[in-house]
């Protein structure tokens, strides 16, 4: 069975179980609306949801680009500089003891209710996984490849960009796949704390007005966009790794 058919079968099974739960447990719509009611809310509010989805995706994509760029730069800096590994790496690991989500109120206080506090949240949540994965790949370059490069008189820069970075791309790809999932989480957490738009903001707004069907419709759109982003990043990573191989 192809991936498309497996995904379709899983979606049908999920909707069936969802409807069965609502029917058998006799749950009221303000607790768990059925899939038909949620689909109706999605259809009748498609323009509103699309507008807020655009805001969230802008936050996610900007945060993803910045977080990946910073993570790659940090990994390369740590890989080429023993001093940086000695001074900076322990500090980076120590920062992971602080829950990133706890910074959301502070970022909102400092940066306001616009998109940038959410962008920074997305950057913070994906930065370490990307940097850690790429650094690990850079440090695991096969010794034989490096010895061959030295034998051929390759400069340190040539060894880095011609051997170590290409060898570390599969590790970077793993970090990018995680980043594609984590970035929307960071953006939505920031929107829950304080925002003027976005899917997280719309979910809170719908919940406050007891429009639970709209809240679930927004949640499903968020899940679909996250899955699409993850698949797109995974596809791009697979193409890049295959090309390097």
Coordinates of N, CA and C in Angstrom, one line a residue:
X1 N 0.9 -1.2 0.0 CA 0.0 0.0 0.0 C 0.9 1.2 0.0
X2 N 0.6 2.2 -0.9 CA 1.4 3.4 -1.0 C 1.2 4.3 0.2
X3 N 2.1 5.3 0.3 CA 2.0 6.2 1.5 C 0.8 7.0 1.4
X4 N 0.3 7.4 0.2 CA -0.9 8.2 0.1 C -2.1 7.4 0.6
X5 N -2.2 6.1 0.2 CA -3.4 5.3 0.6 C -3.3 5.0 2.1
X6 N -2.1 4.8 2.6 CA -2.0 4.5 4.1 C -2.4 5.7 4.8
X7 N -2.0 6.9 4.4 CA -2.5 8.2 5.0 C -4.0 8.3 5.0
X8 N -4.6 8.0 3.8 CA -6.0 8.2 3.6 C -6.7 7.2 4.5
X9 N -6.2 5.9 4.6 CA -6.9 4.9 5.5 C -6.8 5.3 6.9
X10 N -5.6 5.9 7.3 CA -5.5 6.4 8.7 C -6.4 7.5 9.0
X11 N -6.6 8.4 8.1 CA -7.5 9.5 8.3 C -9.0 9.0 8.4
X12 N -9.4 8.1 7.6 CA -10.7 7.5 7.6 C -11.0 6.8 9.0
X13 N -10.0 6.1 9.4 CA -10.1 5.4 10.7 C -10.2 6.3 11.8
X14 N -9.4 7.4 11.8 CA -9.4 8.4 12.8 C -10.8 9.1 12.9
X15 N -11.3 9.5 11.8 CA -12.7 10.1 11.8 C -13.7 9.1 12.2
X16 N -13.6 7.9 11.8 CA -14.6 6.9 12.3 C -14.6 6.7 13.8
X17 N -13.4 6.6 14.3 CA -13.3 6.4 15.8 C -13.8 7.6 16.5
X18 N -13.5 8.8 16.0 CA -13.9 10.1 16.6 C -15.4 10.1 16.6
X19 N -16.1 9.8 15.5 CA -17.5 9.8 15.4 C -18.1 8.8 16.4
X20 N -17.5 7.6 16.4 CA -18.0 6.5 17.3 C -17.9 7.0 18.8
X21 N -16.8 7.6 19.1 CA -16.7 8.1 20.5 C -17.8 9.1 20.9
X22 N -18.0 10.1 20.0 CA -19.0 11.1 20.2 C -20.4 10.4 20.3
X23 N -20.7 9.5 19.5 CA -22.0 8.9 19.5 C -22.2 7.9 20.7
X24 N -21.3 7.0 20.9 CA -21.4 6.1 22.0 C -21.4 6.7 23.4
X25 N -20.5 7.7 23.5 CA -20.4 8.3 24.8 C -21.4 9.5 25.0
X26 N -22.2 9.8 23.9 CA -23.2 10.8 24.0 C -22.6 12.1 24.5
X27 N -21.5 12.5 23.9 CA -20.8 13.7 24.3 C -21.5 15.0 23.7
X28 N -21.7 16.0 24.6 CA -22.3 17.2 24.0 C -21.3 18.0 23.2
X29 N -21.7 18.8 22.2 CA -20.8 19.5 21.3 C -19.8 20.4 22.0
X30 N -20.2 20.9 23.2 CA -19.3 21.8 23.9 C -18.1 21.1 24.6
X31 N -18.2 19.8 24.6 CA -17.1 18.9 25.1 C -16.3 18.4 24.0
X32 N -17.0 17.7 23.1 CA -16.3 17.2 21.9 C -17.2 17.1 20.7
X33 N -17.1 18.1 19.8 CA -18.0 18.1 18.6 C -17.6 17.0 17.7
X34 N -18.6 16.5 17.0 CA -18.4 15.5 16.0 C -17.7 16.0 14.8
X35 N -17.1 15.1 14.0 CA -16.4 15.5 12.8 C -17.2 16.3 11.8
X36 N -18.5 15.9 11.7 CA -19.4 16.7 10.7 C -19.6 18.1 11.2
X37 N -19.8 18.3 12.5 CA -19.9 19.7 13.0 C -18.6 20.5 12.8
X38 N -17.5 19.8 13.0 CA -16.2 20.5 12.9 C -16.0 20.8 11.4
X39 N -16.3 19.9 10.5 CA -16.2 20.2 9.1 C -17.0 21.4 8.7
X40 N -18.2 21.5 9.2 CA -19.1 22.6 9.0 C -18.5 23.9 9.4
X41 N -17.9 23.9 10.6 CA -17.2 25.1 11.2 C -16.1 25.5 10.3
X42 N -15.3 24.5 9.8 CA -14.2 24.8 8.9 C -14.7 25.4 7.6
X43 N -15.7 24.9 7.0 CA -16.2 25.4 5.8 C -16.8 26.8 5.9
X44 N -17.5 27.1 7.0 CA -18.2 28.4 7.2 C -17.2 29.5 7.6
X45 N -16.0 29.0 8.1 CA -15.0 30.0 8.6 C -13.7 29.9 7.8
X46 N -13.8 29.4 6.6 CA -12.5 29.1 5.9 C -11.7 30.3 5.6
X47 N -12.3 31.4 5.4 CA -11.6 32.7 5.2 C -10.9 33.1 6.4
X48 N -11.6 33.1 7.5 CA -11.0 33.5 8.8 C -9.9 32.6 9.2
X49 N -10.0 31.3 9.1 CA -9.0 30.4 9.4 C -7.8 30.6 8.5
X50 N -8.0 30.8 7.2 CA -6.9 31.0 6.3 C -6.1 32.2 6.6
X51 N -6.8 33.3 7.0 CA -6.1 34.5 7.4 C -5.2 34.3 8.6
X52 N -5.7 33.6 9.6 CA -4.9 33.4 10.8 C -3.8 32.3 10.5
X53 N -4.1 31.4 9.6 CA -3.1 30.4 9.3 C -1.9 31.1 8.5
X54 N -2.2 32.1 7.7 CA -1.1 32.8 7.1 C -0.2 33.5 8.1
X55 N -0.7 34.0 9.1 CA 0.1 34.7 10.2 C 1.0 33.6 10.8
X56 N 0.4 32.5 11.2 CA 1.2 31.5 11.9 C 2.2 30.9 11.0
X57 N 1.9 30.7 9.7 CA 2.9 30.1 8.8 C 4.1 31.1 8.6
X58 N 3.8 32.4 8.5 CA 4.8 33.4 8.4 C 5.8 33.3 9.6
X59 N 5.2 33.2 10.8 CA 6.0 33.1 12.0 C 6.9 31.8 11.9
X60 N 6.3 30.7 11.5 CA 7.0 29.5 11.5 C 8.1 29.5 10.5
X61 N 7.8 29.9 9.3 CA 8.8 29.9 8.2 C 10.0 30.8 8.5
X62 N 9.7 32.0 9.0 CA 10.8 33.0 9.4 C 11.6 32.4 10.5
X63 N 10.9 31.8 11.5 CA 11.6 31.2 12.7 C 12.4 30.0 12.2
X64 N 11.9 29.2 11.3 CA 12.6 28.1 10.8 C 13.9 28.5 10.1
X65 N 13.8 29.5 9.2 CA 14.9 29.9 8.5 C 16.0 30.5 9.4
X66 N 15.6 31.3 10.4 CA 16.6 31.9 11.3 C 17.2 30.9 12.2
X67 N 16.3 30.0 12.8 CA 16.8 29.0 13.7 C 17.7 28.0 13.0
X68 N 17.4 27.6 11.8 CA 18.3 26.7 11.1 C 19.6 27.3 10.8
X69 N 19.6 28.6 10.3 CA 20.8 29.3 10.0 C 21.7 29.5 11.2
X70 N 21.1 29.8 12.3 CA 21.9 30.0 13.6 C 22.4 28.6 14.0
X71 N 21.6 27.6 13.9 CA 22.1 26.3 14.4 C 23.2 25.8 13.5
X72 N 23.2 26.0 12.2 CA 24.2 25.5 11.3 C 25.5 26.3 11.6
X73 N 25.4 27.6 11.8 CA 26.6 28.5 12.0 C 27.2 28.1 13.4
X74 N 26.4 27.8 14.4 CA 26.9 27.4 15.7 C 27.6 26.1 15.6
X75 N 27.0 25.1 14.9 CA 27.6 23.8 14.8 C 29.0 23.9 14.1
X76 N 29.1 24.7 13.0 CA 30.3 24.8 12.3 C 31.4 25.5 13.2
X77 N 31.0 26.5 13.9 CA 31.9 27.2 14.8 C 32.4 26.3 15.9
X78 N 31.6 25.4 16.5 CA 32.0 24.5 17.5 C 32.9 23.4 16.9
X79 N 32.6 23.0 15.7 CA 33.4 21.9 15.1 C 34.8 22.3 14.7
X80 N 35.0 23.6 14.3 CA 36.3 24.0 13.9 C 37.1 24.7 15.0
X81 N 36.5 25.0 16.1 CA 37.2 25.7 17.2 C 37.2 24.9 18.5
X82 N 38.3 24.4 18.9 CA 38.3 23.7 20.2 C 37.9 24.7 21.4
X83 N 38.4 25.9 21.2 CA 38.1 26.9 22.3 C 36.6 27.1 22.4
X84 N 35.9 27.2 21.2 CA 34.4 27.4 21.3 C 33.8 26.2 21.9
X85 N 34.3 25.0 21.6 CA 33.7 23.8 22.2 C 33.9 23.8 23.7
X86 N 35.0 24.3 24.2 CA 35.3 24.3 25.6 C 34.5 25.4 26.3
X87 N 34.3 26.5 25.7 CA 33.6 27.7 26.4 C 32.1 27.7 26.1
X88 N 31.7 27.4 24.9 CA 30.3 27.7 24.5 C 29.4 26.4 24.7
X89 N 29.9 25.3 24.3 CA 29.1 24.1 24.3 C 28.5 23.8 25.7
X90 N 29.2 23.9 26.8 CA 28.6 23.6 28.1 C 27.5 24.6 28.4
X91 N 27.7 25.9 28.0 CA 26.6 26.9 28.2 C 25.4 26.5 27.4
X92 N 25.5 26.1 26.2 CA 24.4 25.7 25.3 C 23.6 24.5 26.0
X93 N 24.4 23.6 26.5 CA 23.7 22.4 27.1 C 23.0 22.8 28.3
X94 N 23.6 23.7 29.1 CA 23.0 24.2 30.4 C 21.7 25.0 30.1
X95 N 21.6 25.7 29.0 CA 20.4 26.4 28.7 C 19.2 25.5 28.4
X96 N 19.4 24.3 28.1 CA 18.3 23.3 27.8 C 17.6 22.9 29.1
X97 N 18.2 23.2 30.3 CA 17.5 22.9 31.5 C 16.4 23.9 31.8
X98 N 16.4 25.0 31.1 CA 15.3 26.0 31.2 C 14.2 25.7 30.2
X99 N 13.0 25.4 30.6 CA 11.9 25.2 29.6 C 11.8 26.4 28.7
X100 N 11.9 26.2 27.4 CA 11.7 27.3 26.4 C 10.4 28.0 26.6
X101 N 9.3 27.2 26.8 CA 8.0 27.8 26.9 C 7.9 28.8 28.0
X102 N 8.7 28.7 29.1 CA 8.7 29.6 30.2 C 9.1 31.0 29.7
X103 N 9.8 31.1 28.6 CA 10.3 32.4 28.1 C 9.2 33.2 27.3
X104 N 8.1 32.5 27.0 CA 7.1 33.1 26.1 C 6.5 34.4 26.7
X105 N 6.1 34.4 28.0 CA 5.6 35.7 28.6 C 6.7 36.8 28.6
X106 N 7.9 36.4 28.8 CA 9.0 37.4 28.8 C 9.2 38.0 27.4
X107 N 9.2 37.1 26.4 CA 9.3 37.6 25.0 C 8.2 38.5 24.6
X108 N 7.0 38.1 25.0 CA 5.8 39.0 24.7 C 5.9 40.3 25.4
X109 N 6.4 40.3 26.6 CA 6.6 41.6 27.3 C 7.6 42.5 26.6
X110 N 8.7 41.9 26.2 CA 9.8 42.6 25.6 C 9.5 43.1 24.1
X111 N 8.8 42.2 23.4 CA 8.7 42.4 21.9 C 7.3 42.7 21.5
X112 N 6.3 42.6 22.4 CA 5.0 43.0 22.1 C 4.2 41.8 21.5
X113 N 3.0 42.2 20.9 CA 2.1 41.2 20.5 C 2.2 40.9 19.0
X114 N 3.2 41.5 18.3 CA 3.4 41.2 16.9 C 4.0 39.8 16.7
X115 N 4.5 39.6 15.4 CA 4.9 38.3 15.1 C 6.3 38.0 15.6
X116 N 7.1 39.0 16.0 CA 8.5 38.7 16.3 C 8.7 37.9 17.6
X117 N 7.9 38.1 18.6 CA 8.0 37.3 19.8 C 7.7 35.8 19.5
X118 N 6.8 35.6 18.5 CA 6.6 34.2 18.1 C 7.7 33.6 17.3
X119 N 8.3 34.5 16.4 CA 9.4 34.1 15.6 C 10.6 33.6 16.5
X120 N 10.8 34.5 17.5 CA 11.9 34.1 18.5 C 11.6 32.8 19.2
X121 N 10.4 32.6 19.6 CA 10.0 31.4 20.2 C 10.3 30.2 19.3
X122 N 9.9 30.3 18.1 CA 10.2 29.2 17.1 C 11.7 29.0 17.0
X123 N 12.5 30.1 16.9 CA 13.9 30.0 16.8 C 14.5 29.3 18.0
X124 N 14.1 29.7 19.2 CA 14.6 29.1 20.4 C 14.3 27.6 20.5
X125 N 13.2 27.2 20.0 CA 12.8 25.8 20.2 C 13.4 24.9 19.2
X126 N 13.9 25.4 18.1 CA 14.5 24.5 17.1 C 16.0 24.7 17.0
X127 N 16.5 25.8 17.6 CA 18.0 26.1 17.5 C 18.8 24.9 18.0
X128 N 18.6 24.5 19.2 CA 19.5 23.4 19.8 C 19.4 22.1 19.1
X129 N 18.2 21.6 18.7 CA 18.2 20.3 17.9 C 19.0 20.4 16.6
X130 N 18.8 21.5 15.9 CA 19.6 21.6 14.6 C 21.1 21.7 14.9
X131 N 21.5 22.6 15.8 CA 22.9 22.7 16.1 C 23.5 21.4 16.6
X132 N 22.8 20.7 17.5 CA 23.3 19.5 18.1 C 23.4 18.4 17.0
X133 N 22.4 18.3 16.2 CA 22.5 17.2 15.2 C 23.6 17.5 14.2
X134 N 23.7 18.7 13.7 CA 24.7 19.0 12.7 C 26.1 18.9 13.3
X135 N 26.3 19.4 14.5 CA 27.6 19.3 15.2 C 28.0 17.8 15.3
X136 N 27.1 17.0 15.8 CA 27.4 15.6 15.9 C 27.8 15.0 14.6
X137 N 27.1 15.3 13.5 CA 27.5 14.8 12.2 C 28.9 15.3 11.8
X138 N 29.2 16.6 12.0 CA 30.5 17.1 11.7 C 31.7 16.4 12.4
X139 N 31.4 16.1 13.7 CA 32.4 15.4 14.5 C 32.6 13.9 14.2
X140 N 31.7 13.4 13.5 CA 31.7 11.9 13.2 C 32.2 11.7 11.7
X141 N 32.8 12.6 11.1 CA 33.3 12.4 9.8 C 34.4 11.3 9.8
X142 N 34.2 10.3 9.0 CA 35.2 9.1 9.0 C 36.6 9.6 8.9
X143 N 37.4 9.1 9.8 CA 38.8 9.5 9.9 C 39.6 9.2 8.6
X144 N 39.2 8.1 7.9 CA 39.9 7.8 6.6 C 39.7 8.9 5.6
X145 N 38.5 9.5 5.5 CA 38.3 10.6 4.6 C 39.1 11.8 4.9
X146 N 39.2 12.1 6.2 CA 40.1 13.3 6.5 C 41.5 13.0 6.2
X147 N 42.0 11.8 6.5 CA 43.4 11.4 6.3 C 43.7 11.5 4.8
X148 N 42.7 11.1 4.0 CA 42.9 11.2 2.5 C 43.0 12.6 2.1
X149 N 42.2 13.5 2.7 CA 42.2 14.9 2.3 C 43.5 15.5 2.7
X150 N 44.0 15.2 3.9 CA 45.4 15.7 4.3 C 46.4 15.2 3.4
X151 N 46.4 14.0 3.0 CA 47.4 13.4 2.0 C 47.4 14.2 0.7
X152 N 46.2 14.6 0.3 CA 46.1 15.3 -1.0 C 46.4 16.8 -0.8
X153 N 46.7 17.2 0.4 CA 47.1 18.6 0.6 C 45.9 19.6 0.7
X154 N 44.8 19.1 1.1 CA 43.6 19.9 1.3 C 43.8 20.9 2.5
X155 N 43.4 22.1 2.3 CA 43.4 23.1 3.4 C 42.3 22.8 4.4
X156 N 42.4 23.4 5.6 CA 41.3 23.2 6.6 C 40.0 23.6 6.1
X157 N 39.9 24.7 5.3 CA 38.6 25.1 4.7 C 38.1 24.1 3.7
X158 N 39.0 23.5 2.9 CA 38.6 22.5 1.9 C 38.2 21.3 2.6
X159 N 38.8 20.9 3.7 CA 38.4 19.7 4.5 C 37.0 19.9 5.0
X160 N 36.8 21.1 5.5 CA 35.4 21.4 6.1 C 34.3 21.4 5.1
X161 N 34.5 22.2 4.0 CA 33.4 22.3 3.1 C 33.3 21.2 2.1
X162 N 34.5 20.5 1.8 CA 34.5 19.5 0.8 C 34.2 18.1 1.4
X163 N 34.5 17.9 2.7 CA 34.4 16.6 3.3 C 33.5 16.5 4.5
X164 N 33.8 17.4 5.5 CA 33.0 17.3 6.7 C 31.6 17.7 6.6
X165 N 31.3 18.8 5.9 CA 29.9 19.3 5.8 C 29.1 18.3 5.0
X166 N 29.6 17.9 3.8 CA 28.8 16.9 3.0 C 28.5 15.6 3.8
X167 N 29.5 15.2 4.6 CA 29.3 13.9 5.4 C 28.3 14.1 6.5
X168 N 28.1 15.4 7.0 CA 27.2 15.6 8.1 C 25.8 16.0 7.6
X169 N 25.6 16.0 6.3 CA 24.2 16.4 5.8 C 23.1 15.4 6.3
X170 N 23.4 14.1 6.3 CA 22.3 13.2 6.9 C 21.9 13.6 8.3
X171 N 22.9 13.9 9.1 CA 22.7 14.3 10.5 C 21.9 15.6 10.6
X172 N 22.3 16.6 9.7 CA 21.6 17.8 9.7 C 20.1 17.6 9.2
X173 N 19.9 16.7 8.3 CA 18.6 16.4 7.8 C 17.7 15.9 9.0
X174 N 18.2 15.1 9.9 CA 17.5 14.6 11.0 C 17.1 15.8 11.9
X175 N 18.0 16.7 12.1 CA 17.6 17.9 12.9 C 16.6 18.8 12.2
X176 N 16.7 18.9 10.9 CA 15.7 19.7 10.1 C 14.3 19.1 10.2
X177 N 14.2 17.8 10.2 CA 12.9 17.1 10.3 C 12.3 17.4 11.7
X178 N 13.1 17.4 12.7 CA 12.6 17.8 14.1 C 12.2 19.2 14.1
X179 N 13.0 20.1 13.5 CA 12.7 21.5 13.5 C 11.4 21.8 12.8
X180 N 11.1 21.1 11.8 CA 9.8 21.3 11.0 C 8.6 21.0 11.9
X181 N 8.8 20.1 12.9 CA 7.7 19.8 13.8 C 7.6 20.7 15.0
X182 N 8.8 21.1 15.5 CA 8.9 21.9 16.7 C 8.6 23.4 16.4
X183 N 8.9 23.9 15.2 CA 8.7 25.3 14.9 C 7.2 25.8 15.1
X184 N 6.2 25.0 14.6 CA 4.9 25.4 14.8 C 4.5 25.4 16.3
X185 N 5.0 24.5 17.0 CA 4.7 24.4 18.5 C 5.2 25.7 19.1
X186 N 6.4 26.1 18.8 CA 6.9 27.4 19.4 C 6.1 28.6 19.1
X187 N 5.7 28.7 17.8 CA 4.9 29.8 17.3 C 3.5 29.8 18.0
X188 N 2.9 28.7 18.1 CA 1.5 28.6 18.7 C 1.6 28.9 20.2
X189 N 2.6 28.4 20.9 CA 2.7 28.7 22.3 C 2.9 30.2 22.5
X190 N 3.7 30.9 21.7 CA 3.8 32.3 21.7 C 2.4 33.0 21.5
X191 N 1.6 32.5 20.6 CA 0.3 33.1 20.3 C -0.6 32.9 21.4
X192 N -0.5 31.8 22.1 CA -1.4 31.6 23.3 C -1.1 32.6 24.4
X193 N 0.2 32.9 24.6 CA 0.6 33.8 25.6 C 0.1 35.3 25.3
X194 N 0.3 35.7 24.0 CA -0.1 37.0 23.7 C 0.0 37.3 22.2
X195 N -1.1 37.5 21.5 CA -1.0 37.8 20.1 C -2.2 38.5 19.6
X196 N -2.1 39.1 18.4 CA -3.3 39.7 17.8 C -3.8 38.9 16.6
X197 N -3.2 37.8 16.3 CA -3.6 36.9 15.2 C -2.8 35.6 15.2
X198 N -3.2 34.7 14.4 CA -2.6 33.4 14.3 C -3.5 32.3 14.8
X199 N -3.2 31.1 14.4 CA -4.1 29.9 14.8 C -4.2 29.7 16.3
X200 N -3.1 29.9 17.0 CA -3.2 29.8 18.5 C -4.1 30.9 19.0
X201 N -4.0 32.1 18.5 CA -4.9 33.2 19.0 C -6.4 32.8 18.6
X202 N -6.6 32.3 17.4 CA -8.0 31.9 17.0 C -8.5 30.8 17.9
X203 N -7.7 29.9 18.3 CA -8.1 28.8 19.2 C -8.6 29.4 20.5
X204 N -7.8 30.3 21.1 CA -8.2 30.9 22.4 C -9.5 31.7 22.2
X205 N -9.6 32.4 21.1 CA -10.8 33.2 20.8 C -12.0 32.3 20.7
X206 N -11.9 31.2 20.0 CA -13.0 30.3 19.8 C -13.4 29.7 21.1
X207 N -12.4 29.3 21.9 CA -12.7 28.7 23.2 C -13.4 29.7 24.2
X208 N -13.0 30.9 24.2 CA -13.6 31.9 25.0 C -15.0 32.2 24.6
X209 N -15.4 32.0 23.4 CA -16.8 32.2 22.9 C -17.5 30.9 22.8
X210 N -16.9 29.8 23.4 CA -17.6 28.5 23.4 C -17.9 28.0 22.0
X211 N -17.1 28.4 21.1 CA -17.2 27.8 19.7 C -16.2 26.7 19.6
X212 N -16.6 25.6 20.2 CA -15.6 24.5 20.3 C -15.4 23.8 19.0
X213 N -16.4 23.8 18.1 CA -16.2 23.3 16.8 C -15.2 24.1 16.0
X214 N -15.2 25.4 16.1 CA -14.2 26.2 15.4 C -12.9 26.0 16.0
X215 N -12.8 25.8 17.3 CA -11.5 25.5 17.9 C -10.9 24.2 17.4
X216 N -11.7 23.2 17.3 CA -11.2 21.9 16.8 C -10.9 22.0 15.3
X217 N -11.6 22.8 14.5 CA -11.3 23.0 13.1 C -10.0 23.7 13.0
X218 N -9.7 24.7 13.8 CA -8.4 25.4 13.8 C -7.3 24.4 14.2
X219 N -7.5 23.6 15.1 CA -6.5 22.6 15.6 C -6.2 21.6 14.4
X220 N -7.2 21.2 13.7 CA -7.0 20.3 12.6 C -6.2 21.0 11.5
X221 N -6.5 22.2 11.2 CA -5.7 23.0 10.2 C -4.3 23.1 10.6
X222 N -4.0 23.4 11.9 CA -2.7 23.5 12.4 C -1.9 22.2 12.2
X223 N -2.6 21.1 12.6 CA -2.0 19.7 12.4 C -1.7 19.4 11.0
X224 N -2.6 19.8 10.1 CA -2.4 19.5 8.6 C -1.2 20.4 8.1
X225 N -1.1 21.6 8.5 CA 0.0 22.5 8.0 C 1.3 22.0 8.6
X226 N 1.3 21.5 9.8 CA 2.6 21.0 10.4 C 3.0 19.7 9.7
X227 N 2.0 18.8 9.4 CA 2.3 17.6 8.6 C 2.9 18.0 7.2
X228 N 2.3 18.9 6.6 CA 2.7 19.3 5.3 C 4.1 19.9 5.3
X229 N 4.4 20.7 6.3 CA 5.7 21.3 6.5 C 6.8 20.2 6.7
X230 N 6.4 19.2 7.6 CA 7.3 18.1 7.9 C 7.6 17.3 6.6
X231 N 6.6 17.0 5.9 CA 6.7 16.2 4.7 C 7.6 17.0 3.6
X232 N 7.3 18.3 3.5 CA 8.1 19.1 2.5 C 9.6 19.1 2.9
X233 N 9.9 19.4 4.2 CA 11.3 19.4 4.6 C 11.9 18.0 4.5
X234 N 11.2 17.0 4.8 CA 11.7 15.6 4.6 C 12.0 15.3 3.2
X235 N 11.1 15.7 2.3 CA 11.3 15.5 0.9 C 12.6 16.2 0.4
X236 N 12.7 17.5 0.8 CA 13.9 18.2 0.4 C 15.2 17.6 0.9
X237 N 15.1 17.2 2.2 CA 16.3 16.5 2.8 C 16.6 15.2 2.1
X238 N 15.6 14.4 1.7 CA 15.9 13.2 1.0 C 16.6 13.4 -0.3
X239 N 16.1 14.5 -1.0 CA 16.7 14.8 -2.3 C 18.1 15.3 -2.2
X240 N 18.4 16.1 -1.1 CA 19.7 16.6 -0.9 C 20.7 15.4 -0.6
X241 N 20.3 14.5 0.3 CA 21.1 13.4 0.7 C 21.4 12.5 -0.5
X242 N 20.3 12.2 -1.3 CA 20.5 11.4 -2.4 C 21.4 12.0 -3.4
X243 N 21.4 13.3 -3.6 CA 22.3 14.0 -4.5 C 23.7 13.9 -4.1
X244 N 23.9 14.0 -2.8 CA 25.3 14.0 -2.3 C 25.9 12.5 -2.3
X245 N 25.0 11.5 -2.2 CA 25.4 10.2 -2.3 C 25.9 9.8 -3.7

